[in-house]
Short mmCIF file of C-alpha atoms in Angstrom, two decimals:
data_model
loop_
_atom_site.label_atom_id
_atom_site.label_comp_id
_atom_site.label_asym_id
_atom_site.label_seq_id
_atom_site.Cartn_x
_atom_site.Cartn_y
_atom_site.Cartn_z
CA MET A 1 137.84 127.64 84.92
CA LEU A 2 140.55 130.89 84.67
CA VAL A 3 138.24 133.27 82.77
CA GLN A 4 139.24 137.34 81.65
CA THR A 5 136.18 139.67 81.24
CA PRO A 6 134.10 136.43 80.38
CA THR A 7 131.75 137.03 77.67
CA ALA A 8 128.56 135.13 76.66
CA VAL A 9 129.05 133.72 73.30
CA VAL A 10 126.37 132.07 71.63
CA PRO A 11 126.47 128.12 71.50
CA PHE A 12 128.68 126.30 68.43
CA LEU A 13 125.51 125.05 66.31
CA GLY A 14 122.62 126.81 68.65
CA SER A 15 121.60 125.32 72.12
CA GLU A 16 120.23 122.63 71.04
CA ILE A 17 123.60 121.10 70.10
CA LYS A 18 125.45 122.41 73.71
CA ALA A 19 126.34 119.85 76.44
CA SER A 20 127.91 120.86 79.53
CA TYR A 21 131.93 121.17 80.69
CA GLU A 22 131.98 118.06 82.71
CA ALA A 23 130.17 115.52 80.01
CA SER A 24 131.78 117.23 77.02
CA ARG A 25 134.74 115.82 74.52
CA VAL A 26 134.95 118.83 72.37
CA VAL A 27 135.97 122.56 74.00
CA ILE A 28 135.04 125.73 71.98
CA LEU A 29 137.76 127.92 73.12
CA PRO A 30 137.15 131.23 72.11
CA ILE A 31 139.21 133.79 72.27
CA PRO A 32 138.39 137.32 70.24
CA TYR A 33 141.83 138.97 71.28
CA GLU A 34 143.82 141.84 68.98
CA ALA A 35 146.08 143.66 69.35
CA THR A 36 148.88 143.30 66.37
CA THR A 37 147.28 143.39 64.19
CA THR A 38 148.76 144.85 60.29
CA TYR A 39 146.55 146.16 57.07
CA ARG A 40 142.48 145.11 57.86
CA LYS A 41 141.51 144.79 61.53
CA GLY A 42 137.85 142.45 62.69
CA CYS A 43 139.97 139.82 63.15
CA GLU A 44 139.05 140.16 67.47
CA GLN A 45 135.11 140.19 66.02
CA GLY A 46 135.59 136.59 64.23
CA PRO A 47 134.61 134.39 66.65
CA ASP A 48 131.58 136.09 67.67
CA ALA A 49 130.44 135.73 64.03
CA LEU A 50 131.68 132.11 63.27
CA LEU A 51 128.89 131.06 66.45
CA GLU A 52 126.61 133.27 64.78
CA ALA A 53 127.08 131.94 61.38
CA SER A 54 127.31 128.00 62.74
CA VAL A 55 124.17 128.24 63.96
CA GLN A 56 123.06 127.81 60.46
CA LEU A 57 124.92 124.76 59.58
CA GLU A 58 123.27 121.48 58.79
CA TYR A 59 124.00 119.15 61.97
CA TYR A 60 124.63 116.23 58.65
CA ASP A 61 127.90 115.96 57.20
CA ASP A 62 127.32 114.46 54.02
CA GLU A 63 131.35 113.39 53.69
CA LEU A 64 131.44 111.57 56.90
CA ASP A 65 127.35 109.95 56.25
CA ARG A 66 126.56 110.96 59.98
CA GLU A 67 125.42 113.83 62.76
CA THR A 68 129.26 114.11 63.79
CA CYS A 69 127.87 116.62 66.61
CA TRP A 70 126.16 114.62 69.18
CA GLY A 71 129.17 112.33 69.36
CA GLY A 72 131.56 115.04 69.86
CA ARG A 73 129.50 116.53 72.72
CA ILE A 74 130.25 119.91 72.20
CA TYR A 75 130.99 122.42 75.02
CA THR A 76 131.76 126.58 74.10
CA HIS A 77 133.80 128.35 76.71
CA PRO A 78 133.37 131.41 78.13
CA ALA A 79 135.43 133.98 75.27
CA ILE A 80 139.20 134.91 77.27
CA ALA A 81 141.51 137.57 76.43
CA ASP A 82 138.04 139.72 75.10
CA THR A 83 139.85 143.31 73.25
CA LYS A 84 136.44 144.11 72.10
CA SER A 85 134.99 147.62 73.24
CA ASP A 86 138.53 148.85 74.00
CA ARG A 87 139.38 145.69 76.70
CA LEU A 88 143.09 146.07 75.56
CA ILE A 89 145.22 143.39 77.60
CA SER A 90 148.59 143.15 76.91
CA SER A 91 150.44 140.05 74.70
CA GLU A 92 151.67 138.99 77.71
CA THR A 93 148.80 138.73 79.54
CA MET A 94 146.93 137.46 76.89
CA LEU A 95 148.98 134.69 76.30
CA HIS A 96 149.11 133.76 80.27
CA LEU A 97 144.98 133.71 80.14
CA THR A 98 145.77 131.62 76.73
CA ARG A 99 148.35 129.04 78.77
CA GLU A 100 146.44 128.50 81.94
CA THR A 101 142.58 127.50 79.98
CA VAL A 102 144.20 126.14 77.78
CA SER A 103 145.89 123.74 80.01
CA GLN A 104 143.30 123.12 82.35
CA LEU A 105 141.39 121.75 79.01
CA ILE A 106 143.89 119.61 78.78
CA GLU A 107 143.83 118.33 81.89
CA ASP A 108 140.00 117.36 82.32
CA GLY A 109 140.54 115.59 78.88
CA LYS A 110 139.12 117.79 76.18
CA PHE A 111 139.43 118.22 72.55
CA VAL A 112 140.25 122.03 72.17
CA ILE A 113 139.52 124.73 69.44
CA ALA A 114 140.47 127.69 70.05
CA LEU A 115 139.07 130.44 67.97
CA GLY A 116 140.95 133.60 67.29
CA GLY A 117 141.95 136.10 67.12
CA GLU A 118 145.22 137.22 65.97
CA HIS A 119 147.88 134.20 65.23
CA SER A 120 150.02 135.39 68.67
CA ILE A 121 147.66 133.02 70.05
CA THR A 122 148.64 130.32 69.08
CA THR A 123 151.90 131.10 71.45
CA GLY A 124 149.93 130.85 74.86
CA ILE A 125 147.97 127.44 73.10
CA VAL A 126 150.93 125.32 71.83
CA GLU A 127 153.12 126.45 74.87
CA ALA A 128 150.28 124.65 77.26
CA TYR A 129 150.01 121.63 74.94
CA ARG A 130 154.21 121.22 75.70
CA GLN A 131 154.43 121.58 78.54
CA ALA A 132 151.56 119.20 78.92
CA SER A 133 153.01 116.54 76.97
CA LYS A 134 155.30 113.92 77.36
CA GLU A 135 156.40 112.51 73.67
CA PRO A 136 157.19 115.05 70.81
CA PHE A 137 154.33 116.56 68.50
CA THR A 138 154.66 118.74 65.19
CA VAL A 139 152.78 121.53 64.44
CA ILE A 140 151.29 121.79 61.33
CA GLN A 141 150.30 125.15 59.96
CA ILE A 142 148.12 126.24 57.41
CA ASP A 143 148.54 129.87 56.63
CA ALA A 144 149.49 132.28 53.52
CA HIS A 145 152.28 133.68 56.35
CA GLY A 146 155.72 132.81 56.95
CA ASP A 147 154.76 134.49 60.45
CA MET A 148 158.68 133.36 61.54
CA ARG A 149 160.41 136.85 61.93
CA HIS A 150 161.73 137.43 64.84
CA GLU A 151 160.45 140.31 66.03
CA TYR A 152 158.06 142.68 64.22
CA GLU A 153 157.01 146.52 64.88
CA GLY A 154 159.15 146.47 68.25
CA SER A 155 157.30 143.30 69.22
CA ILE A 156 157.97 139.38 69.10
CA TYR A 157 154.86 138.36 70.70
CA ASN A 158 153.27 140.63 67.35
CA HIS A 159 151.17 138.00 65.09
CA ALA A 160 153.55 137.93 62.60
CA CYS A 161 156.04 136.27 64.72
CA VAL A 162 154.08 133.32 65.87
CA MET A 163 155.96 130.06 64.64
CA ARG A 164 159.22 132.22 65.13
CA ARG A 165 158.18 131.89 69.08
CA VAL A 166 156.41 127.30 68.41
CA LEU A 167 160.07 127.04 66.70
CA ASP A 168 162.14 128.95 69.91
CA MET A 169 160.46 125.64 71.61
CA GLY A 170 161.80 123.46 69.54
CA LEU A 171 159.48 121.92 68.23
CA PRO A 172 158.62 120.81 63.86
CA THR A 173 156.36 122.25 62.27
CA LEU A 174 154.78 122.05 58.62
CA PRO A 175 154.47 125.23 56.92
CA VAL A 176 151.62 124.45 54.31
CA ALA A 177 149.68 127.32 50.86
CA ILE A 178 152.71 129.59 52.22
CA ARG A 179 152.82 132.06 49.63
CA SER A 180 154.13 135.07 51.56
CA VAL A 181 157.68 135.45 53.79
CA CYS A 182 159.84 138.25 54.52
CA GLN A 183 163.91 137.40 53.27
CA GLU A 184 164.49 136.85 57.20
CA GLU A 185 162.37 134.14 56.80
CA ALA A 186 163.41 132.57 53.64
CA ASN A 187 166.81 132.70 55.11
CA LEU A 188 165.69 131.01 58.07
CA ILE A 189 163.90 128.03 56.04
CA LYS A 190 167.00 127.72 54.18
CA GLU A 191 169.13 127.35 57.51
CA LYS A 192 166.65 125.29 59.07
CA SER A 193 165.43 122.71 56.59
CA ILE A 194 161.98 123.74 57.56
CA PRO A 195 159.33 121.38 55.18
CA VAL A 196 157.49 124.49 53.65
CA MET A 197 154.58 123.21 51.13
CA TRP A 198 155.03 125.91 49.34
CA ALA A 199 150.58 126.85 48.32
CA ARG A 200 152.42 127.46 43.72
CA GLU A 201 154.30 123.66 44.80
CA ILE A 202 151.03 122.37 45.32
CA ALA A 203 148.56 123.96 42.87
CA THR A 204 150.50 121.44 40.79
CA ASP A 205 151.54 118.58 42.20
CA PRO A 206 148.25 115.98 42.89
CA ASN A 207 150.62 114.00 45.55
CA TRP A 208 150.90 116.89 47.41
CA ILE A 209 149.43 115.84 50.68
CA ASP A 210 151.26 112.65 50.02
CA ARG A 211 154.38 114.81 50.34
CA ALA A 212 152.82 117.04 53.46
CA ILE A 213 152.56 113.10 54.92
CA ALA A 214 155.87 112.10 54.27
CA ASN A 215 157.30 115.59 55.90
CA ILE A 216 155.96 114.68 59.74
CA SER A 217 158.07 112.59 61.70
CA THR A 218 155.82 112.72 65.07
CA LYS A 219 153.46 110.05 65.69
CA ARG A 220 151.01 113.32 67.72
CA VAL A 221 150.05 116.79 65.45
CA PHE A 222 148.71 119.95 66.31
CA ILE A 223 147.32 122.17 63.07
CA THR A 224 146.91 126.11 63.36
CA ILE A 225 144.97 127.28 60.84
CA ASP A 226 145.48 130.88 59.95
CA VAL A 227 141.68 131.50 57.83
CA ASP A 228 144.13 133.38 54.90
CA GLY A 229 145.65 130.17 53.90
CA ILE A 230 142.10 129.50 51.98
CA ASP A 231 141.97 130.63 49.12
CA PRO A 232 140.17 135.10 49.64
CA ALA A 233 137.80 133.38 47.30
CA LEU A 234 135.88 130.73 49.89
CA ILE A 235 137.22 133.29 53.09
CA PRO A 236 137.46 136.73 51.74
CA GLY A 237 137.25 138.58 55.72
CA VAL A 238 140.85 138.40 56.45
CA GLY A 239 143.90 140.89 57.90
CA THR A 240 145.85 140.30 55.46
CA PRO A 241 144.72 138.60 52.47
CA GLU A 242 147.09 137.18 49.41
CA PRO A 243 145.50 135.63 46.15
CA GLY A 244 145.98 131.40 45.93
CA GLY A 245 145.38 129.02 48.64
CA LEU A 246 143.90 125.88 49.38
CA ASN A 247 140.67 125.16 47.75
CA TRP A 248 138.00 123.57 50.28
CA TYR A 249 138.78 120.31 49.02
CA ALA A 250 142.19 120.28 48.80
CA LEU A 251 141.86 121.70 52.63
CA THR A 252 139.35 118.95 54.14
CA THR A 253 140.55 116.05 51.85
CA PHE A 254 144.22 116.85 54.03
CA LEU A 255 142.88 117.03 57.08
CA ARG A 256 141.03 113.93 56.63
CA ARG A 257 144.64 112.78 56.25
CA VAL A 258 145.79 113.82 59.16
CA PHE A 259 143.19 112.74 61.78
CA GLU A 260 143.68 108.59 59.84
CA THR A 261 147.26 109.00 59.78
CA PHE A 262 147.86 111.14 63.57
CA GLU A 263 147.01 112.04 66.97
CA VAL A 264 145.82 115.14 66.77
CA ILE A 265 146.02 116.54 70.06
CA GLY A 266 144.01 120.25 69.92
CA CYS A 267 143.33 122.86 66.23
CA ASP A 268 142.87 126.47 66.65
CA VAL A 269 141.59 128.46 63.84
CA MET A 270 142.36 131.89 63.97
CA GLU A 271 142.13 135.51 62.20
CA LEU A 272 139.10 134.97 60.71
CA ALA A 273 138.12 139.48 60.82
CA PRO A 274 134.38 139.24 59.21
CA VAL A 275 133.32 141.88 56.61
CA VAL A 276 130.62 143.98 56.37
CA ASP A 277 127.58 142.68 54.56
CA SER A 278 128.69 139.54 54.07
CA VAL A 279 128.26 136.13 56.33
CA VAL A 280 130.32 134.17 53.19
CA SER A 281 133.90 134.25 55.43
CA GLN A 282 132.59 132.80 59.01
CA PHE A 283 129.76 130.59 57.55
CA THR A 284 132.82 128.48 55.97
CA THR A 285 135.45 128.73 58.99
CA ALA A 286 132.58 127.83 61.40
CA LYS A 287 132.05 124.90 58.37
CA LEU A 288 135.57 124.48 58.43
CA VAL A 289 135.11 123.71 62.79
CA TYR A 290 132.63 121.24 62.69
CA LYS A 291 134.89 119.55 59.75
CA LEU A 292 137.96 119.21 61.98
CA ILE A 293 135.27 118.10 64.76
CA GLY A 294 133.64 115.66 62.51
CA TYR A 295 137.12 114.37 61.54
CA GLN A 296 138.30 113.65 65.32
CA SER A 297 134.94 112.14 66.83
CA LEU A 298 135.92 109.49 63.42
CA SER A 299 139.51 108.88 64.35
CA GLN A 300 138.02 108.25 68.16
CA GLY A 301 135.06 106.16 68.03
CA TRP A 302 132.65 109.21 68.95
#
């Protein structure tokens, strides 16, 4: 496996659940990279905090009526592109490491859930899937922000530009829970007729999930979740919080429908920045990751 400064990590759910790489179906890929974040820092600590919190999760999922961890055969990969302890590397190097590592995981038939780290990481992940995919796929983006600027603070790889880079790949997108964009992004949304599911509309439309599903034209999807897309009352530990956002059951109901309706090829969960003296953000995000594993296990019959 291609890794950079591999970091020992707590296995997702703890050592009792850890499968070997060869036997695994689900691979958790920590990418504790932070270089371009603005406002509140700390997302490079997100993967470790999430993995530590995951040990406190119950294996049994009351919604799915099963212990989904066993069928998933979960392997936690060593961290890549680690910028903790002043190990800063360039965005270009990070994207190369990410793309090459995810490409190998795809080749080995693994279902990848990457943990960030800043949202710019998603560019490398999606590029790996684009290169490996013979069929088109849609990128579902759960996020408070558009992230569609061409460049920000002098970089086209800034975390505020990640979905613009995805659009540059020619992939369709479905932004969900958006509630903060700049004028440039608003113009782009209109120009390209991007089917944004605005948070304010979600809050008042009981049929928003049906509308969202109807706006996906491909059979395959990739899901990228910036946790600031979720109500900050649930996950306050983010870099750029915005009021509003998805509540827990709106989020999980939507995700389950996506897994039931489409082939989900991979996921990432980004921008968790733990709050001092509080574990609610990392615990809630760990439970979200477990939900992703559960929905994939159910859809695959694991």
